[in-house]
Amino acid sequence: METLDQEARAIVVTDERPSATTQPSLREGIAFGCDYNPEQWDRAVWREDVALMREAGVDLVALNIFGWSHIEPRPGEYDFDGLDEIIGLLHEAGIRINLGTGTSSAPPWLTHRHPEILPEAADGTTRFPGGRQAWCPSSAVFRRYALALVEKVAERYGQHPAVALWHVSNELGCHNALCYDDESAEAFRGWLRARYGTIERLNSAWGTSFWSQTYSAFEEILPPRLTLSSRNPGQVLDFHRFSSDALLDHYRAETAVLRRHSDVPVTTNFMVTAHIRNLDYWTWAPEMDVVANDHYLDHRLAEPAAELSFASDLTRGLAGGEPWLLMEQSTGSVNWQPHNLAKAPGQLTRNSLSHVARGADAICFFQWRASLQGSEKFHSALVPHAGTDSDLWREVVDLSRTLDRLDELAGTRVQADVALLFSWENWWAADGESRPTHAVDYLSQVHAMHASLTRSGHTVDVVRPGASLEGYGLVVVPSLYLVRDEEARVLSDFAEAGGHVVVTFFSGIVDEEDRVRPGGYPGAFRDLLGVSVEEFAPVLPGQVLTLASGRSASLWSERTRARGAEVLDSFADGPSAGRPAITRRALPGGGAAWYIATHLDAADLDGVLREAAAGAGVVPIGDPREPGLEVVRRANEERSYLFLINHTDHAIDHPATGIDIVSGDPVEGAAHVPAGFVSVIREESAA
Ligand code: GAL
């Protein structure tokens, strides 16, 4: 067993919890890194890997993510030989380590000895080991074993000079977020007691007077297991809240152990993606020393690159506008979608620089070397099965060199001109089992608005309802069905103070207990918008709705009356013919409150949002005539950097003056960005 290098770390810690900006190890530049699972390889390969990592300029490696069965092969018996050796090799090579606590997947001996830790689905069936993450978030036994492991890992490596970041577990809640077993039921009841105090309060919050659901004691409450009919929406919503909190509690427990042994920043990798929605990251983010996200292009969506921009903007929102880390992405295809598409030449670079443009200060990948066995053997990696004599490897090395040239912009902040409100709680509530139409889902509405703003050249900050809106000219609120009074008030105050807002249909409908706000939709925003909706009238998918102006829409209409707002367009046909479809209420302070009562076609939505932005005096940074050129600016007090990412198949010129730090070329008046290329201009004068 090698001796560990225990020399003291030169860290400036100004605060009890070190933040990314006080950690020299995390702010030296734009980090380039990967997950490394050396357990899969002979030790001879490790040396070759470390040499190749140096060649590729890898400087941050995630280790021990799935290490448990290796470092604790039998209960209480620890073997750190392998981890010591690989950490030593990486350290010698000057590579920093993002060290996993190793608790993400329990070893077979643990589930064999304690099958009670296994998660249970809503139908009461067990989810067995043989995959990964087969543990129930509320399991006390799992927690005990996991924390014992973290203690050993933290004790051993807490002062190691190569460890730059702690990586708690892995993608908490990726598979096991919702567990319905008896232990979770007990924990859920405890959580409800703390939230409501009395059973009467709970009955009121859940509306249990309907369908004979009134509880006489907390003991009677179960998680929302499979039922014959639709389940109580309040119970389902609270179970989501509870489940998110249960895993956050697990994160806190591991973090508390780490902090006893180490000052190194702690994080875990979020999954801000289109298909995972079980954790309310607004409540998680403040507990991270630095926010990290995993992002994979999702080819099940119509516009995977647009979703990447949204996810990046949302991750930046979670980081409060500070730089964040892209902890995982893929160099090429993944293996878990129905159709796993390879990336086109140059796409890896464009995707990576989109993340950097939108605030990422690290670009990392899953995983270093493509597996030969196991579930992910057909998942791309930095070193593909074909080896290093491959286009993919060459692009990886090239990307790393490009990121080195961008080091100077680490720590700068993204400049955005529009805010968009987004809420996980709303996602859970709005997409409930019983809703006006299953053809409308919350995330698609959010994506549609974000994509439209982006097409028009805006940079969008995604913020939580209730967050300060100071400094924005325009705030967009897509389908915010559930909203608290205080959150609605922040929006009204913003508009009354001269701000411009655009609210879309199915917003303001219920309070935080999923209770309808009576008196006409959109309840919480009725006065602000100057409209009142009497009835929803969605239409079947495929039906086209025409507006009086000739605009097209689909999926949703409603029987709206203007009460103080000006009607800009109305339904010409369909179930709400003659009723307002787009309204605008001018506010005395110079602000405006727009309402869109239907799902507009993309081009028509672009037109309406452009008009709203123009009215707000918000000028886009990008050129709306070139929606395929992604234009974003990052800046600090001294300098500004303009990202020009050309996603099209034609060259585009864009006004800029300075130095293109990707090519090193001077830019005078206009940057010429060839098809598929990226320019990052260090601008001559600060923005
Ligand atoms: C992530 C996970 C990695 C790997 C990757 C594949 O969800 O953290 O371990 O499975 O996806 O895309």
XYZ file of C-alpha atoms and ligand atoms in Angstrom:
699
model
C 0.000 0.000 0.000
C 1.454 3.396 -0.935
C 1.879 6.065 1.676
C -0.376 9.001 1.131
C 0.970 12.436 0.642
C -0.488 14.277 3.619
C 1.220 17.629 3.139
C -0.912 20.632 4.083
C -2.906 22.315 1.357
C -2.512 26.000 0.684
C -6.153 26.935 0.705
C -7.556 30.339 1.453
C -10.663 29.635 3.454
C -12.553 32.756 4.339
C -15.747 31.105 5.314
C -16.860 27.997 7.137
C -17.933 26.489 3.845
C -15.329 26.961 1.144
C -16.813 28.179 -2.073
C -15.570 27.586 -5.573
C -14.244 31.113 -5.744
C -12.109 30.697 -2.608
C -10.633 27.470 -3.944
C -7.568 28.045 -6.095
C -7.933 24.480 -7.336
C -11.248 25.264 -8.961
C -10.675 28.640 -10.477
C -7.423 28.304 -12.365
C -9.154 28.213 -15.708
C -11.735 26.195 -17.539
C -11.227 22.646 -16.281
C -11.324 19.716 -18.685
C -12.106 16.403 -17.087
C -13.865 13.086 -16.954
C -15.197 10.242 -14.858
C -12.632 7.513 -14.587
C -13.635 4.015 -13.561
C -10.226 2.321 -13.274
C -11.815 -0.643 -11.483
C -12.613 -1.925 -14.978
C -9.003 -2.073 -16.092
C -5.728 -3.848 -15.291
C -3.159 -1.715 -13.569
C -0.993 -1.675 -16.706
C -3.787 0.237 -18.414
C -3.842 2.810 -15.579
C -0.353 4.026 -16.440
C -1.212 4.268 -20.108
C -4.410 6.095 -19.184
C -2.630 8.667 -17.056
C -0.110 9.282 -19.844
C -2.936 9.727 -22.328
C -4.774 12.031 -19.943
C -1.710 14.237 -19.897
C -1.578 14.175 -23.658
C -5.226 15.195 -23.789
C -4.766 17.913 -21.170
C -7.167 16.340 -18.674
C -6.957 18.201 -15.391
C -9.908 17.040 -13.283
C -10.767 13.365 -12.842
C -13.788 11.963 -10.990
C -12.845 8.779 -9.144
C -14.579 6.289 -6.866
C -18.023 7.094 -8.196
C -19.035 3.428 -8.200
C -16.185 2.207 -6.002
C -17.968 0.728 -2.997
C -17.606 -2.990 -3.749
C -13.902 -2.432 -4.443
C -12.956 -0.421 -1.397
C -15.187 -2.370 1.007
C -15.233 -5.826 -0.549
C -16.700 -7.373 2.598
C -18.584 -5.711 5.475
C -16.180 -3.547 7.459
C -13.146 -4.736 5.488
C -11.551 -1.899 3.591
C -9.032 -2.134 0.797
C -7.725 1.161 -0.465
C -4.702 -0.206 -2.335
C -6.142 0.403 -5.776
C -7.545 3.838 -4.975
C -4.286 4.901 -3.290
C -2.352 3.859 -6.335
C -4.497 5.585 -8.925
C -4.756 8.751 -6.829
C -0.954 8.687 -6.526
C -0.519 8.280 -10.274
C -2.886 11.120 -11.064
C -1.309 13.359 -8.450
C 2.165 12.759 -9.854
C 0.804 13.729 -13.250
C -0.527 17.002 -11.802
C -4.167 15.987 -12.320
C -6.702 17.114 -9.721
C -9.276 14.764 -8.301
C -13.004 15.063 -7.947
C -13.355 12.330 -5.360
C -16.541 10.331 -5.087
C -17.737 9.200 -1.684
C -18.477 5.931 -3.423
C -21.950 5.419 -1.979
C -24.057 5.607 -5.119
C -24.486 1.860 -5.536
C -24.541 -0.600 -2.674
C -22.351 -3.702 -3.049
C -24.113 -7.087 -3.353
C -23.057 -8.121 0.165
C -25.069 -5.227 1.582
C -28.306 -5.897 -0.279
C -27.877 -9.612 0.430
C -27.436 -8.981 4.126
C -30.100 -6.270 4.311
C -32.710 -6.718 1.581
C -34.850 -4.211 3.475
C -32.818 -1.360 1.957
C -34.139 -2.130 -1.527
C -36.552 0.418 -3.006
C -40.208 -0.301 -3.590
C -42.212 1.023 -6.530
C -45.716 2.516 -6.275
C -47.263 -0.902 -6.935
C -45.454 -2.412 -3.953
C -42.962 -4.412 -6.020
C -39.296 -4.429 -5.083
C -36.531 -3.078 -7.290
C -33.743 -5.592 -7.066
C -29.971 -5.262 -7.235
C -28.234 -6.060 -10.493
C -28.483 -2.535 -11.872
C -27.444 0.464 -9.811
C -28.739 2.777 -7.079
C -30.908 0.028 -5.559
C -31.468 1.675 -2.196
C -34.308 3.454 -0.546
C -33.547 7.092 0.359
C -35.260 6.696 3.740
C -33.455 3.491 4.691
C -31.691 3.970 8.029
C -29.644 0.822 7.440
C -28.396 2.060 4.082
C -27.549 5.441 5.592
C -25.556 3.808 8.390
C -23.443 1.732 6.011
C -23.005 4.612 3.557
C -21.845 7.050 6.225
C -19.395 4.491 7.607
C -17.878 4.281 4.127
C -17.754 8.074 3.738
C -15.996 8.298 7.100
C -13.253 5.962 5.889
C -12.856 7.716 2.543
C -12.816 11.186 4.096
C -10.412 10.139 6.830
C -8.017 8.735 4.273
C -8.125 11.362 1.557
C -9.519 14.452 3.329
C -6.128 16.165 3.394
C -4.739 14.738 0.179
C -3.315 17.554 -1.931
C -4.727 16.179 -5.167
C -8.330 16.216 -3.973
C -9.917 19.386 -5.329
C -13.589 18.533 -4.953
C -15.849 16.058 -3.155
C -18.461 14.329 -5.247
C -21.244 13.039 -3.002
C -22.788 9.813 -4.264
C -23.789 10.172 -7.925
C -26.819 11.717 -9.552
C -28.858 11.329 -6.374
C -32.378 10.270 -7.295
C -31.582 9.264 -10.863
C -33.408 5.957 -10.401
C -34.502 5.733 -6.766
C -36.035 9.123 -5.945
C -39.529 7.832 -5.221
C -39.627 4.916 -2.807
C -42.978 3.696 -1.485
C -41.971 1.099 1.117
C -43.040 1.021 4.776
C -39.927 2.813 5.984
C -40.566 5.632 3.509
C -44.197 5.698 4.651
C -43.051 6.269 8.241
C -40.612 8.979 7.168
C -43.306 10.604 5.017
C -45.637 10.746 8.028
C -42.885 12.399 10.073
C -42.328 14.939 7.327
C -46.079 15.663 7.168
C -46.310 16.071 10.932
C -43.525 18.639 10.778
C -45.208 20.456 7.883
C -48.782 20.519 9.129
C -48.670 19.946 12.888
C -52.218 18.639 13.064
C -54.199 16.151 11.033
C -56.893 18.805 10.523
C -54.376 21.066 8.768
C -53.308 18.181 6.569
C -56.914 17.306 5.722
C -57.516 20.882 4.717
C -54.322 21.086 2.618
C -55.132 17.873 0.740
C -58.838 18.532 0.344
C -59.647 15.132 1.828
C -63.283 16.039 2.446
C -63.787 14.899 -1.169
C -64.112 11.132 -1.916
C -64.256 10.208 1.783
C -60.531 10.606 2.276
C -60.534 12.412 5.639
C -57.807 11.074 7.930
C -58.351 10.757 11.649
C -54.658 10.302 12.508
C -51.251 10.551 10.829
C -50.809 6.782 11.273
C -53.392 6.198 8.540
C -51.385 7.982 5.870
C -49.491 6.057 3.201
C -47.299 7.182 0.337
C -49.362 7.614 -2.844
C -49.174 3.949 -3.817
C -50.967 2.631 -6.859
C -54.724 3.144 -6.617
C -57.763 2.203 -8.673
C -58.604 5.770 -9.583
C -56.520 8.911 -9.752
C -54.696 9.649 -6.531
C -55.179 12.603 -4.202
C -53.191 15.427 -5.880
C -52.153 17.027 -2.575
C -50.790 13.706 -1.351
C -48.869 13.197 -4.600
C -47.452 16.740 -4.529
C -46.329 16.443 -0.914
C -44.782 13.055 -1.631
C -42.655 14.716 -4.303
C -41.627 17.430 -1.855
C -40.862 14.844 0.814
C -38.868 12.643 -1.579
C -36.727 15.564 -2.730
C -36.079 16.498 0.917
C -35.258 12.892 1.852
C -32.428 12.738 -0.662
C -31.249 16.220 0.263
C -31.049 14.949 3.807
C -28.847 12.128 2.574
C -26.619 14.654 0.804
C -26.351 16.678 4.028
C -25.472 13.616 6.071
C -22.598 12.661 3.755
C -21.435 16.265 3.589
C -21.337 16.566 7.379
C -18.945 13.612 7.509
C -16.729 15.087 4.785
C -16.535 18.437 6.557
C -15.127 16.836 9.688
C -12.122 15.734 7.665
C -11.676 18.239 4.898
C -12.011 21.845 3.761
C -12.326 20.917 0.114
C -15.599 22.058 -1.553
C -18.420 19.556 -1.727
C -20.955 19.026 -4.480
C -23.017 16.423 -6.228
C -23.965 16.182 -9.875
C -27.448 17.491 -10.652
C -29.536 16.183 -13.526
C -31.060 19.282 -15.052
C -32.490 17.443 -18.042
C -35.776 16.917 -19.776
C -36.523 13.466 -18.420
C -35.708 13.660 -14.706
C -37.789 15.871 -12.495
C -37.889 14.386 -9.007
C -35.675 16.808 -7.113
C -36.421 20.450 -6.435
C -32.978 21.800 -7.170
C -33.975 25.297 -6.033
C -33.875 23.900 -2.491
C -30.725 21.868 -3.130
C -28.539 24.464 -4.834
C -27.835 26.692 -1.805
C -26.276 23.676 -0.083
C -23.690 23.069 -2.814
C -20.274 24.709 -2.559
C -20.314 24.778 -6.323
C -23.190 23.753 -8.581
C -22.486 20.880 -10.982
C -24.702 19.430 -13.676
C -24.752 16.414 -15.982
C -26.137 17.000 -19.427
C -26.758 14.671 -22.339
C -28.356 15.663 -25.617
C -31.792 14.101 -25.705
C -32.741 12.981 -29.199
C -36.255 12.132 -28.080
C -36.885 15.894 -28.169
C -37.565 17.883 -31.311
C -34.744 20.328 -30.555
C -31.984 18.737 -28.465
C -29.606 21.718 -28.805
C -32.305 24.141 -27.646
C -32.807 21.993 -24.563
C -29.051 22.120 -23.921
C -29.225 25.929 -23.825
C -32.197 25.824 -21.480
C -30.530 23.316 -19.135
C -27.377 25.415 -19.069
C -29.289 28.607 -18.341
C -31.214 26.852 -15.586
C -28.022 25.443 -14.069
C -26.592 28.970 -14.022
C -29.790 30.093 -12.287
C -29.248 27.402 -9.661
C -25.711 28.707 -9.188
C -27.129 32.189 -8.603
C -25.367 33.442 -11.734
C -21.959 32.176 -10.563
C -19.906 29.841 -12.733
C -20.826 26.155 -12.475
C -19.326 22.846 -13.539
C -20.490 20.571 -16.321
C -19.719 17.328 -14.554
C -20.782 14.928 -17.292
C -21.633 14.959 -20.954
C -20.807 12.539 -23.752
C -18.249 12.793 -26.512
C -20.625 10.992 -28.862
C -23.623 8.730 -28.441
C -25.128 7.567 -25.173
C -26.569 4.074 -24.787
C -29.833 4.692 -22.951
C -32.072 6.375 -25.510
C -34.055 4.384 -28.046
C -31.879 5.806 -30.846
C -28.388 6.779 -29.775
C -27.026 9.258 -32.256
C -23.341 9.956 -32.773
C -22.232 13.590 -32.757
C -21.436 15.213 -36.081
C -17.872 16.472 -36.548
C -17.516 19.714 -34.575
C -20.684 19.143 -32.563
C -18.760 18.116 -29.461
C -16.928 21.441 -29.533
C -20.084 23.451 -30.184
C -21.976 21.697 -27.384
C -19.106 22.186 -24.963
C -18.698 25.856 -25.792
C -22.445 26.449 -25.469
C -22.079 25.283 -21.871
C -19.060 27.533 -21.345
C -20.844 30.464 -22.965
C -23.718 29.926 -20.528
C -21.500 29.915 -17.454
C -19.708 26.554 -17.153
C -16.134 26.786 -15.856
C -15.496 23.051 -16.282
C -16.258 20.666 -19.116
C -16.173 17.053 -17.997
C -17.317 13.802 -19.516
C -18.621 10.382 -18.743
C -16.267 8.524 -19.137
C -12.532 8.346 -19.794
C -12.162 5.004 -21.573
C -15.051 3.162 -23.207
C -16.015 0.043 -21.222
C -15.565 -3.386 -22.754
C -18.263 -4.887 -20.581
C -21.259 -3.868 -18.559
C -24.360 -1.841 -19.318
C -22.548 1.117 -20.798
C -20.174 -0.557 -23.227
C -21.822 1.191 -26.157
C -21.640 4.617 -24.499
C -19.064 6.949 -26.042
C -15.970 8.000 -24.085
C -12.874 10.135 -24.512
C -10.892 7.056 -25.503
C -13.209 5.096 -27.800
C -13.034 1.348 -28.470
C -11.214 2.275 -31.679
C -8.389 3.817 -29.654
C -6.523 7.057 -30.156
C -6.090 6.758 -33.905
C -9.611 8.087 -34.322
C -11.328 11.325 -35.274
C -13.097 11.331 -31.945
C -9.860 11.281 -29.960
C -8.428 14.022 -32.173
C -11.485 16.199 -31.563
C -11.231 15.549 -27.818
C -7.601 16.717 -27.763
C -8.480 19.685 -29.903
C -11.356 20.655 -27.600
C -9.057 20.489 -24.605
C -6.595 22.872 -26.307
C -9.466 25.224 -27.176
C -10.615 25.243 -23.554
C -7.049 26.073 -22.464
C -7.212 29.156 -24.644
C -10.401 30.168 -22.833
C -8.865 29.901 -19.348
C -8.806 33.658 -18.915
C -12.580 33.898 -18.897
C -13.086 31.586 -15.914
C -15.025 33.379 -13.206
C -16.726 35.829 -15.571
C -20.517 36.025 -15.504
C -23.067 35.661 -18.253
C -25.006 38.750 -19.255
C -28.705 38.063 -19.722
C -31.504 40.440 -20.614
C -34.635 38.371 -20.025
C -35.748 36.263 -17.047
C -37.911 33.157 -17.278
C -39.594 31.701 -14.184
C -39.257 27.961 -13.647
C -40.384 25.734 -10.779
C -40.059 22.016 -10.040
C -43.005 22.163 -7.644
C -45.067 23.515 -10.487
C -43.817 20.720 -12.754
C -45.090 18.145 -10.237
C -48.413 19.886 -9.716
C -49.205 21.066 -13.251
C -48.529 17.669 -14.798
C -50.875 15.917 -12.378
C -52.933 12.851 -13.213
C -56.167 14.829 -13.647
C -55.657 17.954 -15.685
C -57.410 19.763 -18.519
C -55.377 18.057 -21.247
C -52.514 15.603 -21.373
C -51.439 17.127 -24.671
C -49.942 20.027 -22.760
C -47.075 19.412 -20.393
C -45.229 22.013 -18.380
C -41.690 21.449 -19.593
C -42.656 21.640 -23.262
C -44.262 25.018 -22.607
C -41.125 26.218 -20.843
C -38.945 24.911 -23.661
C -41.118 26.621 -26.272
C -40.744 30.012 -24.588
C -37.040 29.629 -23.940
C -36.352 28.446 -27.479
C -38.317 31.332 -28.929
C -36.390 33.913 -26.889
C -33.109 32.259 -27.807
C -34.008 32.192 -31.520
C -34.590 35.913 -31.285
C -31.097 36.461 -29.915
C -31.870 36.921 -26.213
C -29.872 35.419 -23.374
C -32.267 34.136 -20.736
C -31.710 33.785 -17.000
C -33.894 31.036 -15.577
C -34.934 31.986 -12.066
C -37.215 30.631 -9.382
C -40.627 32.215 -8.759
C -40.244 34.794 -6.018
C -36.625 35.622 -6.930
C -35.689 39.260 -7.313
C -36.412 40.501 -10.837
C -34.370 43.638 -10.505
C -32.385 44.545 -13.569
C -34.509 42.644 -16.093
C -36.566 44.481 -18.678
C -38.750 41.490 -19.520
C -39.917 38.496 -17.485
C -41.584 35.500 -19.092
C -43.845 33.179 -17.112
C -44.843 30.002 -18.950
C -47.761 27.991 -17.522
C -47.008 28.663 -13.861
C -50.057 26.777 -12.584
C -48.949 26.679 -8.933
C -47.800 29.949 -7.451
C -47.645 31.286 -3.911
C -49.116 34.691 -3.049
C -45.672 36.157 -2.297
C -44.294 34.869 -5.594
C -47.181 36.377 -7.555
C -46.640 39.629 -5.688
C -42.983 39.860 -6.771
C -44.149 39.699 -10.383
C -46.891 42.316 -9.904
C -44.514 44.637 -8.057
C -42.014 44.270 -10.885
C -44.644 45.191 -13.485
C -46.006 48.032 -11.421
C -42.511 49.445 -11.129
C -42.277 49.622 -14.940
C -41.290 46.022 -15.793
C -42.760 44.070 -18.702
C -44.144 40.569 -18.201
C -45.517 37.869 -20.477
C -47.672 35.230 -18.787
C -49.010 32.232 -20.676
C -52.125 30.099 -20.223
C -52.630 27.760 -17.236
C -50.797 30.130 -14.885
C -51.763 31.360 -11.435
C -54.418 28.674 -11.078
C -53.677 27.186 -7.619
C -51.892 28.057 -4.390
C -49.115 25.983 -2.841
C -51.691 23.472 -1.548
C -52.951 22.887 -5.076
C -56.194 24.660 -4.187
C -57.883 26.545 -7.025
C -57.984 30.318 -6.654
C -61.671 31.018 -7.366
C -63.212 33.974 -9.180
C -61.830 33.356 -12.662
C -58.491 32.122 -13.924
C -55.602 32.995 -13.970
C -56.355 33.588 -10.264
C -53.095 34.933 -8.883
C -52.391 36.985 -12.025
C -55.952 38.062 -12.907
C -55.602 41.647 -11.738
C -52.093 42.082 -13.056
C -53.107 40.852 -16.514
C -56.551 42.437 -16.606
C -58.251 39.265 -17.860
C -60.591 36.680 -16.429
C -61.019 33.170 -17.795
C -64.334 31.413 -17.287
C -63.541 28.020 -18.732
C -60.661 26.092 -20.273
C -61.377 24.690 -23.726
C -58.404 22.613 -24.887
C -58.574 20.989 -28.307
C -57.442 17.622 -29.579
C -53.863 17.256 -30.784
C -53.746 17.970 -34.514
C -56.528 20.550 -34.507
C -55.359 23.933 -35.775
C -56.735 27.047 -34.123
C -56.727 30.212 -36.183
C -56.605 33.651 -34.632
C -58.237 36.769 -36.087
C -54.816 38.077 -37.192
C -54.124 34.852 -39.108
C -51.761 33.505 -36.432
C -51.950 29.750 -35.800
C -52.162 27.925 -32.532
C -53.012 24.491 -31.159
C -53.760 22.386 -28.066
C -55.326 25.065 -25.875
C -58.000 27.711 -25.973
C -60.037 29.264 -23.200
C -63.045 31.448 -22.656
C -61.389 34.643 -21.606
C -62.780 38.108 -20.991
C -60.677 41.228 -21.010
C -61.151 43.222 -17.820
C -58.844 46.141 -18.267
C -56.496 44.624 -20.841
C -56.398 45.523 -24.508
C -57.278 42.616 -26.818
C -54.517 42.225 -29.412
C -55.800 39.056 -31.016
C -58.687 36.661 -30.557
C -59.720 33.124 -31.490
C -61.296 33.082 -34.964
C -62.440 29.470 -34.696
C -62.535 26.557 -32.304
C -64.376 26.288 -29.001
C -63.407 29.783 -27.855
C -64.161 31.618 -31.117
C -64.521 35.343 -30.543
C -62.698 35.294 -27.181
C -59.372 37.066 -26.567
C -56.255 35.015 -27.307
C -53.543 37.634 -26.784
C -53.970 40.622 -24.505
C -51.846 43.399 -23.123
C -52.483 45.581 -20.122
C -50.547 48.821 -19.997
C -49.518 49.735 -16.471
C -49.369 53.279 -15.163
C -45.628 53.026 -14.370
C -44.814 52.334 -18.025
C -44.778 48.548 -17.656
C -46.965 46.074 -19.522
C -48.584 42.741 -18.692
C -49.116 40.431 -21.674
C -51.243 37.304 -21.619
C -51.141 34.508 -24.193
C -54.175 32.238 -23.868
C -53.109 29.516 -26.294
C -50.177 27.483 -27.583
C -48.936 29.610 -30.475
C -47.001 28.177 -33.402
C -43.286 28.867 -33.105
C -43.067 31.696 -35.666
C -46.096 33.446 -34.202
C -44.764 33.083 -30.692
C -41.472 34.602 -31.875
C -43.373 37.577 -33.268
C -45.327 38.192 -30.059
C -42.292 37.864 -27.801
C -40.275 40.169 -30.053
C -42.988 42.773 -29.794
C -43.057 42.419 -26.018
C -39.246 42.693 -25.826
C -39.215 45.718 -28.090
C -41.890 47.352 -25.933
C -39.704 46.694 -22.916
C -36.709 48.242 -24.653
C -34.834 44.929 -24.464
C -32.468 44.640 -27.412
C -31.245 41.116 -28.182
C -27.519 40.466 -28.325
C -27.949 37.977 -31.176
C -29.318 38.609 -34.626
C -32.921 37.357 -34.949
C -32.297 36.912 -38.701
C -29.605 34.321 -37.891
C -31.208 32.101 -35.250
C -28.553 29.422 -35.865
C -25.781 31.681 -34.585
C -25.709 31.401 -30.799
C -24.488 34.695 -29.361
C -23.772 35.024 -25.641
C -21.559 37.387 -23.653
C -19.584 36.636 -20.481
C -17.916 39.519 -18.679
C -16.357 40.803 -15.490
C -15.548 44.363 -14.505
C -12.495 44.512 -16.738
C -13.267 42.407 -19.749
C -15.975 40.955 -21.895
C -16.046 37.938 -24.171
C -18.467 37.398 -26.994
C -19.276 33.776 -27.904
C -20.357 33.202 -31.497
C -21.346 29.565 -32.061
C -22.370 28.780 -35.590
C -24.793 25.836 -35.624
C -25.624 26.304 -39.303
C -24.122 25.031 -42.556
C -23.235 28.515 -43.785
C -20.681 31.120 -42.718
C -22.057 34.062 -40.746
C -20.610 37.508 -40.079
C -21.453 39.155 -36.787
C -20.425 42.607 -35.517
C -17.473 42.373 -33.109
C -14.091 43.959 -32.485
C -11.226 42.464 -30.519
C -9.228 39.233 -30.633
C -10.700 35.828 -31.374
C -9.049 33.850 -28.588
C -9.931 30.523 -30.242
C -8.042 31.285 -33.476
C -5.808 34.078 -32.167
C -6.895 36.315 -35.048
C -7.762 40.000 -34.675
C -11.365 40.938 -35.423
C -12.177 44.355 -36.812
C -15.813 45.359 -37.029
C -17.180 41.890 -37.828
C -16.250 38.331 -36.971
C -16.495 35.818 -39.792
C -17.633 32.500 -38.318
C -17.451 29.593 -40.783
C -20.192 26.936 -40.768
C -19.980 24.808 -37.620
C -17.214 26.926 -36.060
C -16.974 28.860 -32.822
C -15.355 32.246 -32.175
C -14.825 33.725 -28.752
C -13.926 37.381 -29.045
C -12.119 39.190 -26.253
C -13.792 42.507 -26.877
C -11.866 45.698 -27.086
C -13.864 47.646 -24.553
C -15.621 46.246 -21.505
C -19.308 45.621 -22.069
C -25.134 9.442 -15.928
C -24.348 8.720 -14.862
C -23.099 8.065 -15.407
C -23.405 7.372 -16.702
C -23.962 8.363 -17.683
C -24.265 7.756 -19.027
O -26.486 9.356 -15.610
O -23.995 9.589 -13.820
O -22.630 7.143 -14.448
O -24.324 6.349 -16.475
O -25.144 8.891 -17.184
O -24.844 8.679 -19.919
